[in-house]
Amino acid sequence: MKQVRKRLGDLLVEAGLIREEQLQEALTTKAPGQKLGDVLLDLGFITEQQLIEVLEFQLGIPHVSLFRYPFDKNLVNMISIEFAKRNMIIPLKKEGDTLYVAMADPMDFYTIDDLRLSTGFVIETAIASKDDIVKAISKYYEMDDSMSDLMEQLPDFGDAEEEKITGEDSPVVRLVNQLLTNAVQQRASDIHIDPQETKVSVRYRVDGVLKTERALPKHMQNVLTARIKIMANLDITEHRIPQDGRMKISLNFHHTDLRVSTLPTVYGEKIVMRVLDLGSALNDIEKLGFNQLNLERFTHLISQPTGIVLITGPTGSGKSSTLYAALNQLNNEEVNIITIEDPVEYQLEGINQIAVNPNVGMTFAKGLRSILRQDPNIIMVGEIRDRETAEVAVRASLTGHLVMSTLHTNDSLGTITRLIDMGVEPFLVASSLSGVVSQRLVRKVCRDCLREEAPTEREKEIFSKRGMSVSSISRGEGCGTCNMTGYKGRIAIHELLVMNEEMKKVIMNKQSYTELKDLAVANKTIFLIDDGLIKVKQGLTTTEEVLRVAVLE
């Protein structure tokens, strides 16, 4: 009897990994020639690990995890780096006349034939995730090459010579490109190059947590710093004062912007590069992680014709992403949107964006005054830093404009105190402020190694303190996908304060913070800690992550 091979979509539905309507949605959005598995991954319906397991079952091809796999480095010479990258393939081991390779798509028979003809071996395939293969290629092909080349050639370097650090084939250039490629592949938000007494440490901030990528010898510091400065158009002869610049790079046909900051330290210049991945900028409010009540309230706030909406939180808490998602939602040809930022992080189609330039006297306050003469409907101010900017923003909102901005405060109620502290009159704050979003980013539990467990006594206590109960907590055990951390990706937790008449009266009468808080509670405000604990109950994050960013009162 002939065995009927089931289609991937049906297998995933049968396994309970996706619903029939999700399959239909994926089939309608699928472009010609695009694989269904890739579409389901892009839509976030399944993880790569789940897809691999189903393919493994369907095709009968084993799955291999390349995390800490004992590679035979001699085999790297058998497959060129271009071929490996183009076809997502990496050699694993050789046994007799058989070569074992890991592939992202083991159904790619053309690649298997090419490989058999070029190597003369019988090819046996295994499935590995794209992420795994990309990391392995960069680790075993590129990084070690440029490192060993660099070590050999360094005695000839002397100080940073121009041609040595700009030539495309120069080992320093290759090393810097490799460090940047690795950072983008690992979804790092920042790259830290820290000079120390005996070495130079390279660290990546992945999902909000710094981890050391590698330590480089101290004598490589000058050429490395010079190369990065040249790329960011900074003065390579100036080592005594901080400098700021930016660079645009294209890695594997993917455009990425980097904001570069140098800071003189005791052991040389520390460099931090913020990775602004233009492809991953969130442009949809629905995907920001707002719970249902907050989403309705936020959508209502930004659809008002006037008033100020502030987004607050520390550096790196996703304020810009929320701001850009809101602007994207409001962006249509009927409104004139003007932004003033320092610097312009993401360029948006159809929005007029201005960059602050203090060297020529273009400050936030001066730019704002000019914007008001440009007939705007919506104004976005990158950040309110001083009294002057705050006052112009308040006046702009009182003269019929919707103003959106960010502010560095701990919580939504603290924002009101901060504005008054800056010197804005309480009656102006009360009449102009529409609402405040306070947000933080927490790491998401890795979906591939997630397991449920009973909450500890301490966790039950934390939940009951906030008037909630919890039956199970999700945690990641750690796997190759999440680099054994148990977390992959991040999600925002929010506190949204909507101003009402009672609150405005309290602010005008300069009454206490406690009265404001009582009114916020009466208005069903979901505080940061509460929103975090709701997301713990949903299995999205852990109690430890929430307590890392929010205060339990």
Coordinates of C-alpha atoms in Angstrom, one line a residue:
M1 CA 0.0 0.0 0.0
K2 CA 1.4 3.4 -1.0
Q3 CA 2.1 5.7 1.9
V4 CA 0.5 9.1 1.5
R5 CA 2.8 11.9 2.5
K6 CA 0.9 14.6 4.4
R7 CA 1.5 18.3 3.8
L8 CA 3.4 20.4 6.4
G9 CA 0.3 22.5 7.2
D10 CA -1.9 19.5 7.9
L11 CA 0.9 17.9 10.1
L12 CA 1.2 21.1 12.2
V13 CA -2.6 21.3 12.6
E14 CA -2.8 17.6 13.6
A15 CA 0.1 18.1 16.1
G16 CA -1.9 20.9 17.7
L17 CA 0.8 23.5 17.0
I18 CA -1.4 25.8 14.9
R19 CA -5.1 26.2 14.3
E20 CA -6.8 25.8 11.0
E21 CA -7.5 29.6 10.7
Q22 CA -3.8 30.3 11.3
L23 CA -2.9 27.9 8.5
Q24 CA -5.4 29.6 6.2
E25 CA -4.0 33.1 7.1
A26 CA -0.4 31.8 6.4
L27 CA -1.5 30.4 3.0
T28 CA -3.1 33.7 2.0
T29 CA -0.1 35.8 3.0
K30 CA 2.4 33.4 1.3
A31 CA 4.3 34.9 -1.6
P32 CA 4.9 32.8 -4.7
G33 CA 8.0 30.6 -4.2
Q34 CA 8.0 31.3 -0.4
K35 CA 8.0 28.2 1.9
L36 CA 5.0 27.7 4.2
G37 CA 7.3 27.0 7.1
D38 CA 9.0 30.4 6.7
V39 CA 5.7 32.2 6.5
L40 CA 4.5 30.5 9.8
L41 CA 7.8 31.5 11.5
D42 CA 7.5 35.1 10.3
L43 CA 3.9 35.3 11.6
G44 CA 5.1 33.9 15.0
F45 CA 2.6 31.0 14.9
I46 CA 5.3 28.4 15.5
T47 CA 9.0 28.4 16.6
E48 CA 11.8 27.1 14.5
Q49 CA 12.3 24.2 16.9
Q50 CA 8.7 23.0 16.5
L51 CA 9.0 23.2 12.7
I52 CA 12.2 21.2 12.8
E53 CA 10.5 18.5 14.9
V54 CA 7.6 18.2 12.5
L55 CA 10.0 18.0 9.5
E56 CA 12.1 15.4 11.3
F57 CA 8.9 13.3 11.7
Q58 CA 7.7 13.9 8.2
L59 CA 11.0 13.3 6.3
G60 CA 12.6 10.8 8.7
I61 CA 15.8 13.0 8.7
P62 CA 17.5 13.4 12.1
H63 CA 17.7 16.8 13.8
V64 CA 21.0 18.1 15.2
S65 CA 21.7 20.9 17.6
L66 CA 24.9 22.8 16.6
F67 CA 25.2 24.4 20.0
R68 CA 28.5 23.0 21.5
Y69 CA 28.7 20.5 18.6
P70 CA 32.2 19.0 18.3
F71 CA 33.0 20.2 14.8
D72 CA 36.0 18.8 12.8
K73 CA 37.6 22.1 11.7
N74 CA 39.5 20.4 8.9
L75 CA 36.2 19.9 7.0
V76 CA 35.6 23.6 6.8
N77 CA 38.0 23.7 3.7
M78 CA 35.7 21.2 1.8
I79 CA 32.8 23.7 1.6
S80 CA 33.5 27.3 0.7
I81 CA 32.0 30.0 2.9
E82 CA 30.0 31.5 0.0
F83 CA 28.4 28.1 -0.7
A84 CA 27.7 27.5 3.0
K85 CA 26.1 30.9 3.5
R86 CA 24.1 30.8 0.2
N87 CA 22.7 27.3 0.9
M88 CA 22.5 27.4 4.7
I89 CA 24.7 24.3 5.1
I90 CA 27.7 23.3 7.3
P91 CA 29.8 20.1 7.3
L92 CA 29.6 18.0 10.5
K93 CA 31.8 14.9 10.2
K94 CA 33.4 12.5 7.8
E95 CA 33.1 8.7 8.0
G96 CA 34.7 6.7 5.2
D97 CA 33.3 8.0 2.0
T98 CA 30.3 9.7 3.6
L99 CA 30.1 13.4 4.5
Y100 CA 27.5 14.4 7.1
V101 CA 26.1 17.9 6.7
A102 CA 23.6 20.0 8.6
M103 CA 21.1 21.9 6.4
A104 CA 18.3 24.3 7.1
D105 CA 16.3 22.8 4.2
P106 CA 17.2 19.1 3.7
M107 CA 14.7 19.0 0.7
D108 CA 17.2 21.2 -1.3
F109 CA 18.3 18.3 -3.7
Y110 CA 20.2 20.7 -6.1
T111 CA 22.6 21.7 -3.2
I112 CA 23.0 18.1 -2.2
D113 CA 23.9 17.1 -5.8
D114 CA 26.3 20.1 -6.1
L115 CA 28.0 19.0 -2.9
R116 CA 28.3 15.4 -4.0
L117 CA 29.9 16.4 -7.3
S118 CA 32.3 18.9 -5.8
T119 CA 33.5 16.8 -2.9
G120 CA 33.2 13.2 -4.3
F121 CA 31.5 12.1 -1.1
V122 CA 28.2 10.4 -0.4
I123 CA 26.1 13.1 1.3
E124 CA 24.1 12.4 4.4
T125 CA 21.9 15.2 5.7
A126 CA 20.6 16.3 9.1
I127 CA 18.2 19.3 9.9
A128 CA 19.4 22.3 11.9
S129 CA 17.8 25.6 12.5
K130 CA 18.9 28.6 10.4
D131 CA 20.1 30.5 13.5
D132 CA 22.3 27.6 14.5
I133 CA 23.9 27.3 11.0
V134 CA 24.5 31.1 10.7
K135 CA 26.2 31.1 14.2
A136 CA 28.3 28.1 13.3
I137 CA 29.4 29.5 10.0
S138 CA 30.4 32.8 11.6
K139 CA 32.2 31.0 14.4
Y140 CA 34.1 28.4 12.4
Y141 CA 34.7 30.1 9.1
E142 CA 35.1 33.9 9.6
M143 CA 36.0 34.8 13.2
D144 CA 38.8 32.3 13.7
D145 CA 40.3 33.2 10.2
S146 CA 40.5 36.9 10.9
M147 CA 41.7 36.4 14.4
S148 CA 44.6 34.2 13.4
D149 CA 45.5 36.5 10.4
L150 CA 45.4 39.5 12.8
M151 CA 47.8 37.8 15.2
E152 CA 50.2 37.0 12.4
Q153 CA 50.1 40.5 10.9
L154 CA 50.0 42.6 14.1
P155 CA 53.8 42.9 14.6
D156 CA 53.9 44.8 11.3
F157 CA 51.1 47.2 12.3
G158 CA 52.9 49.8 14.5
D159 CA 50.3 52.5 15.2
A160 CA 47.0 52.5 13.3
E161 CA 48.1 53.1 9.6
E162 CA 45.4 54.4 7.3
E163 CA 45.6 51.7 4.6
K164 CA 45.8 48.9 7.1
I165 CA 42.4 49.9 8.6
T166 CA 40.5 50.8 5.5
G167 CA 41.4 48.1 3.0
E168 CA 38.6 45.6 2.6
D169 CA 40.9 42.6 3.0
S170 CA 42.7 44.0 6.0
P171 CA 42.2 41.6 9.0
V172 CA 41.1 44.5 11.2
V173 CA 38.3 45.4 8.8
R174 CA 37.3 41.7 8.7
L175 CA 37.3 41.4 12.4
V176 CA 35.2 44.5 13.0
N177 CA 32.7 43.4 10.3
Q178 CA 32.6 40.0 12.0
L179 CA 31.9 41.5 15.4
L180 CA 29.0 43.6 13.9
T181 CA 27.6 40.6 12.0
N182 CA 27.7 38.4 15.1
A183 CA 25.9 41.1 17.1
V184 CA 23.1 41.4 14.5
Q185 CA 22.7 37.6 14.3
Q186 CA 22.4 37.4 18.0
R187 CA 19.8 40.2 18.0
A188 CA 22.0 42.3 20.3
S189 CA 20.8 45.9 21.0
D190 CA 24.3 47.2 22.0
I191 CA 27.9 46.3 21.4
H192 CA 30.4 47.3 24.2
I193 CA 34.1 47.5 23.5
D194 CA 35.7 47.8 27.0
P195 CA 39.4 48.5 27.3
Q196 CA 40.9 47.0 30.4
E197 CA 44.5 46.8 31.8
T198 CA 45.6 43.6 30.0
K199 CA 42.9 43.0 27.4
V200 CA 40.0 44.5 25.4
S201 CA 36.6 42.9 26.3
V202 CA 33.8 42.7 23.7
R203 CA 30.3 42.4 25.2
Y204 CA 26.9 42.2 23.6
R205 CA 23.6 43.3 25.3
V206 CA 21.1 40.6 24.2
D207 CA 17.6 40.9 25.5
G208 CA 18.7 43.6 28.0
V209 CA 21.5 41.5 29.6
L210 CA 25.2 42.0 28.9
K211 CA 27.3 39.0 28.1
T212 CA 31.0 38.8 27.2
E213 CA 31.4 37.6 23.6
R214 CA 35.3 37.5 23.5
A215 CA 38.4 39.0 25.0
L216 CA 40.9 40.5 22.5
P217 CA 44.6 41.1 23.2
K218 CA 45.5 44.6 24.5
H219 CA 47.7 45.5 21.6
M220 CA 44.7 45.3 19.2
Q221 CA 43.0 48.2 20.9
N222 CA 44.4 51.0 18.8
V223 CA 43.6 49.5 15.4
L224 CA 40.2 48.4 16.5
T225 CA 39.2 51.8 17.9
A226 CA 40.6 53.6 14.8
R227 CA 38.7 51.3 12.4
I228 CA 35.4 51.9 14.2
K229 CA 36.0 55.7 14.3
I230 CA 36.7 55.8 10.6
M231 CA 33.5 53.9 9.9
A232 CA 31.5 56.4 12.1
N233 CA 33.3 59.5 10.6
L234 CA 34.8 60.5 14.0
D235 CA 38.2 62.2 14.5
I236 CA 40.7 59.4 15.0
T237 CA 43.3 61.8 16.4
E238 CA 41.1 62.9 19.3
H239 CA 41.2 60.6 22.4
R240 CA 40.5 63.1 25.2
I241 CA 36.9 64.0 24.8
P242 CA 33.7 61.9 24.1
Q243 CA 32.5 61.7 20.5
D244 CA 29.2 60.6 18.9
G245 CA 28.6 59.4 15.4
R246 CA 26.6 56.9 13.4
M247 CA 27.2 54.4 10.6
K248 CA 25.0 52.5 8.1
I249 CA 26.2 49.0 7.2
S250 CA 24.8 46.3 5.0
L251 CA 25.3 42.8 6.4
N252 CA 24.2 39.9 4.2
F253 CA 21.9 42.3 2.2
H254 CA 20.3 43.6 5.4
H255 CA 20.6 47.3 6.3
T256 CA 21.5 48.2 9.8
D257 CA 22.1 51.5 11.4
L258 CA 24.6 51.9 14.3
R259 CA 24.9 54.8 16.7
V260 CA 28.4 55.1 18.0
S261 CA 29.6 56.7 21.2
T262 CA 33.2 56.9 22.5
L263 CA 34.2 57.7 26.0
P264 CA 37.8 58.3 27.3
T265 CA 38.5 55.9 30.3
V266 CA 41.7 55.2 32.2
Y267 CA 42.7 52.4 29.9
G268 CA 41.7 54.0 26.6
E269 CA 38.5 54.7 24.8
K270 CA 35.4 52.7 25.6
I271 CA 33.1 52.4 22.6
V272 CA 29.4 51.6 22.7
M273 CA 27.4 50.9 19.5
R274 CA 23.6 50.9 19.6
V275 CA 22.2 48.6 16.9
L276 CA 19.2 50.2 15.3
D277 CA 17.9 47.3 13.1
L278 CA 15.7 49.1 10.6
G279 CA 14.1 45.8 9.6
S280 CA 12.9 44.9 13.2
A281 CA 11.4 48.3 14.1
L282 CA 8.0 47.6 15.5
N283 CA 5.4 49.4 13.5
D284 CA 2.3 47.9 14.9
I285 CA 0.7 49.0 18.2
E286 CA -1.0 45.6 18.5
K287 CA 2.5 43.9 18.7
L288 CA 3.8 46.1 21.6
G289 CA 2.4 43.8 24.3
F290 CA -0.3 46.1 25.6
N291 CA -3.0 44.2 27.5
Q292 CA -6.6 44.8 26.2
L293 CA -7.6 47.6 28.6
N294 CA -4.3 49.5 28.1
L295 CA -4.4 49.0 24.3
E296 CA -7.9 50.6 24.1
R297 CA -6.9 53.5 26.4
F298 CA -3.6 54.1 24.5
T299 CA -5.4 54.1 21.1
H300 CA -8.0 56.5 22.5
L301 CA -5.2 58.8 23.8
I302 CA -3.3 59.1 20.6
S303 CA -6.5 59.7 18.6
Q304 CA -7.3 62.9 20.5
P305 CA -6.7 66.1 18.5
T306 CA -4.9 67.9 21.3
G307 CA -3.0 67.3 24.6
I308 CA 0.4 65.8 25.6
V309 CA 1.0 62.0 25.7
L310 CA 4.2 61.1 27.4
I311 CA 6.1 57.8 27.3
T312 CA 8.5 57.3 30.2
G313 CA 11.1 54.8 31.4
P314 CA 14.9 54.4 31.7
T315 CA 17.3 54.2 28.7
G316 CA 16.7 51.0 26.6
S317 CA 13.1 50.4 27.8
G318 CA 11.6 50.6 24.3
K319 CA 10.2 54.1 24.5
S320 CA 11.2 55.0 20.9
S321 CA 9.6 51.8 19.5
T322 CA 6.3 52.7 21.2
L323 CA 6.5 56.2 20.0
Y324 CA 7.2 55.2 16.4
A325 CA 4.4 52.6 16.5
A326 CA 2.0 55.3 17.6
L327 CA 3.2 57.7 14.8
N328 CA 2.9 54.8 12.3
Q329 CA -0.7 54.3 13.4
L330 CA -1.5 58.0 13.0
N331 CA 0.4 58.5 9.7
N332 CA -1.9 59.2 6.8
E333 CA -2.1 61.9 4.1
E334 CA -4.7 63.9 6.0
V335 CA -2.4 64.9 8.9
N336 CA 0.9 66.8 9.0
I337 CA 3.3 65.0 11.4
I338 CA 6.6 66.7 12.3
T339 CA 9.2 65.2 14.7
I340 CA 12.2 66.7 16.3
E341 CA 14.7 64.1 17.6
D342 CA 18.3 63.8 18.9
P343 CA 19.3 61.9 16.7
V344 CA 16.6 60.6 14.2
E345 CA 16.7 56.9 15.0
Y346 CA 14.3 55.4 12.4
Q347 CA 13.3 57.1 9.2
L348 CA 9.6 56.9 8.6
E349 CA 7.9 57.4 5.2
G350 CA 5.6 60.4 5.1
I351 CA 6.7 62.0 8.3
N352 CA 8.9 65.1 8.5
Q353 CA 11.8 64.4 10.8
I354 CA 14.2 67.0 12.1
A355 CA 17.5 66.3 13.9
V356 CA 18.7 68.5 16.8
N357 CA 22.0 70.2 16.2
P358 CA 23.2 72.2 19.3
N359 CA 26.4 73.3 17.4
V360 CA 24.4 75.6 15.2
G361 CA 21.9 76.5 17.9
M362 CA 19.2 74.1 16.7
T363 CA 17.9 72.9 20.1
F364 CA 14.6 71.1 21.0
A365 CA 13.0 74.4 22.1
K366 CA 14.1 76.4 19.1
G367 CA 13.1 73.6 16.7
L368 CA 9.7 73.3 18.4
R369 CA 8.9 77.0 18.0
S370 CA 9.7 76.7 14.2
I371 CA 7.6 73.6 13.9
L372 CA 4.5 75.5 15.2
R373 CA 4.8 77.8 12.2
Q374 CA 4.7 74.8 9.8
D375 CA 0.9 74.0 10.4
P376 CA 1.4 70.7 12.1
N377 CA -1.4 68.4 13.5
I378 CA 0.9 66.0 15.4
I379 CA 4.3 66.9 16.9
M380 CA 6.7 64.4 18.3
V381 CA 9.6 65.6 20.5
G382 CA 12.3 63.0 21.0
E383 CA 12.8 63.9 24.7
I384 CA 11.8 66.6 27.1
R385 CA 15.1 67.4 28.9
D386 CA 14.7 71.0 30.3
R387 CA 12.1 73.6 31.3
E388 CA 12.2 75.5 28.0
T389 CA 11.3 72.4 26.0
A390 CA 8.6 71.3 28.5
E391 CA 7.0 74.8 28.4
V392 CA 7.0 75.0 24.5
A393 CA 5.5 71.5 24.4
V394 CA 2.8 72.4 26.9
R395 CA 1.9 75.6 24.9
A396 CA 1.9 73.6 21.6
S397 CA -0.7 71.2 23.1
L398 CA -2.8 74.0 24.4
T399 CA -2.9 75.7 21.0
G400 CA -4.6 72.7 19.3
H401 CA -1.8 70.1 18.6
L402 CA -1.3 66.6 19.7
V403 CA 2.2 66.4 21.3
M404 CA 4.0 63.1 21.9
S405 CA 7.3 62.8 23.8
T406 CA 9.4 60.8 26.2
L407 CA 10.7 61.6 29.7
H408 CA 13.1 59.8 32.0
T409 CA 11.0 59.0 35.1
N410 CA 10.4 55.8 37.2
D411 CA 6.6 55.6 37.0
S412 CA 3.6 57.4 35.5
L413 CA 2.7 59.4 38.6
G414 CA 6.3 60.5 39.0
T415 CA 6.1 62.2 35.6
I416 CA 3.7 64.8 37.0
T417 CA 6.0 65.6 39.9
R418 CA 9.0 65.8 37.4
L419 CA 7.2 68.3 35.1
I420 CA 6.3 70.5 38.0
D421 CA 9.9 70.1 39.3
M422 CA 11.2 71.3 35.9
G423 CA 9.4 74.6 36.5
V424 CA 6.1 74.0 34.5
E425 CA 3.2 75.6 36.4
P426 CA 0.8 73.0 37.9
F427 CA -2.2 74.5 36.1
L428 CA -0.4 74.1 32.7
V429 CA 0.4 70.5 33.5
A430 CA -3.2 69.8 34.5
S431 CA -4.7 71.4 31.4
S432 CA -2.3 69.9 28.8
L433 CA -1.4 66.4 30.0
S434 CA -3.7 63.7 28.5
G435 CA -1.9 60.6 29.7
V436 CA 1.4 58.9 30.6
V437 CA 2.7 55.5 29.6
S438 CA 5.4 54.1 31.8
Q439 CA 7.1 51.0 30.3
R440 CA 9.9 48.5 30.8
L441 CA 11.2 45.5 28.8
V442 CA 11.3 42.0 30.3
R443 CA 12.7 38.9 28.8
K444 CA 10.3 36.4 27.3
V445 CA 10.5 32.7 28.3
C446 CA 12.0 30.7 25.4
R447 CA 9.1 28.8 23.7
D448 CA 11.4 25.8 22.8
C449 CA 12.4 24.8 26.3
L450 CA 9.4 26.1 28.2
R451 CA 8.1 24.0 31.1
E452 CA 5.4 24.7 33.7
E453 CA 6.1 24.4 37.4
A454 CA 4.3 25.2 40.6
P455 CA 4.9 28.7 42.1
T456 CA 7.1 29.0 45.1
E457 CA 5.7 30.3 48.4
R458 CA 7.4 33.7 47.8
E459 CA 5.7 33.9 44.4
K460 CA 2.3 33.1 45.8
E461 CA 2.9 35.8 48.4
I462 CA 3.8 38.4 45.7
F463 CA 0.7 37.6 43.7
S464 CA -1.6 37.7 46.7
K465 CA -0.1 41.1 47.7
R466 CA -1.4 42.5 44.4
G467 CA -4.8 40.7 44.8
M468 CA -4.1 37.9 42.3
S469 CA -3.7 34.1 42.5
V470 CA -1.4 31.9 40.4
S471 CA -1.5 28.2 39.8
S472 CA 1.6 27.6 37.6
I473 CA 4.6 29.5 36.4
S474 CA 6.4 29.0 33.0
R475 CA 10.2 28.8 33.0
G476 CA 12.8 28.0 30.3
E477 CA 15.1 25.1 31.0
G478 CA 17.7 26.4 28.6
C479 CA 18.4 25.1 25.1
G480 CA 20.6 25.8 22.1
T481 CA 18.0 28.2 20.7
C482 CA 18.2 30.6 23.7
N483 CA 21.9 30.0 24.4
M484 CA 21.0 28.1 27.6
T485 CA 19.5 31.2 29.2
G486 CA 15.8 30.1 29.2
Y487 CA 14.8 33.4 27.6
K488 CA 14.4 34.5 24.0
G489 CA 13.2 37.9 22.9
R490 CA 11.6 40.7 25.0
I491 CA 8.1 42.0 25.7
A492 CA 7.0 45.3 27.2
I493 CA 5.1 45.7 30.5
H494 CA 3.1 48.9 30.8
E495 CA 1.5 51.3 33.2
L496 CA -1.0 53.7 31.6
L497 CA -2.3 56.7 33.5
V498 CA -5.2 58.5 31.9
M499 CA -5.8 61.9 33.3
N500 CA -9.4 62.7 34.4
E501 CA -11.1 65.8 35.9
E502 CA -10.5 64.7 39.6
M503 CA -6.7 64.2 38.9
K504 CA -6.5 67.6 37.2
K505 CA -8.0 69.3 40.3
V506 CA -5.6 67.5 42.6
I507 CA -2.6 68.7 40.5
M508 CA -4.0 72.3 40.3
N509 CA -4.5 72.5 44.0
K510 CA -0.9 71.0 44.6
Q511 CA -2.3 68.2 46.7
S512 CA -0.3 65.2 47.7
Y513 CA 1.1 62.3 45.6
T514 CA -1.0 59.8 47.7
E515 CA -4.3 61.4 46.7
L516 CA -3.2 61.2 43.0
K517 CA -2.4 57.5 43.5
D518 CA -5.8 56.8 45.1
L519 CA -7.5 58.4 42.2
A520 CA -5.3 56.3 39.7
V521 CA -6.4 53.1 41.6
A522 CA -10.0 54.2 41.5
N523 CA -9.7 54.7 37.7
K524 CA -8.6 51.0 37.3
T525 CA -5.0 52.0 36.4
I526 CA -2.9 48.8 35.9
F527 CA 0.5 49.5 37.5
L528 CA 3.8 48.2 36.2
I529 CA 4.1 45.3 38.7
D530 CA 0.4 44.2 38.0
D531 CA 0.9 44.2 34.2
G532 CA 4.1 42.2 34.7
L533 CA 2.4 39.6 37.0
I534 CA -0.5 39.3 34.5
K535 CA 2.2 38.4 31.8
V536 CA 3.7 35.9 34.2
K537 CA 0.3 34.2 34.6
Q538 CA 0.1 34.1 30.8
G539 CA 3.4 32.2 30.7
L540 CA 5.2 35.0 28.8
T541 CA 7.8 35.9 31.4
T542 CA 9.0 35.0 34.9
T543 CA 8.5 36.7 38.3
E544 CA 12.3 37.3 38.6
E545 CA 12.2 39.3 35.3
V546 CA 9.3 41.4 36.5
L547 CA 10.9 42.2 39.9
R548 CA 14.1 43.1 38.1
V549 CA 12.4 46.1 36.5
A550 CA 9.3 46.9 38.7
V551 CA 9.0 47.8 42.4
L552 CA 6.8 45.7 44.6
E553 CA 5.0 48.0 47.0

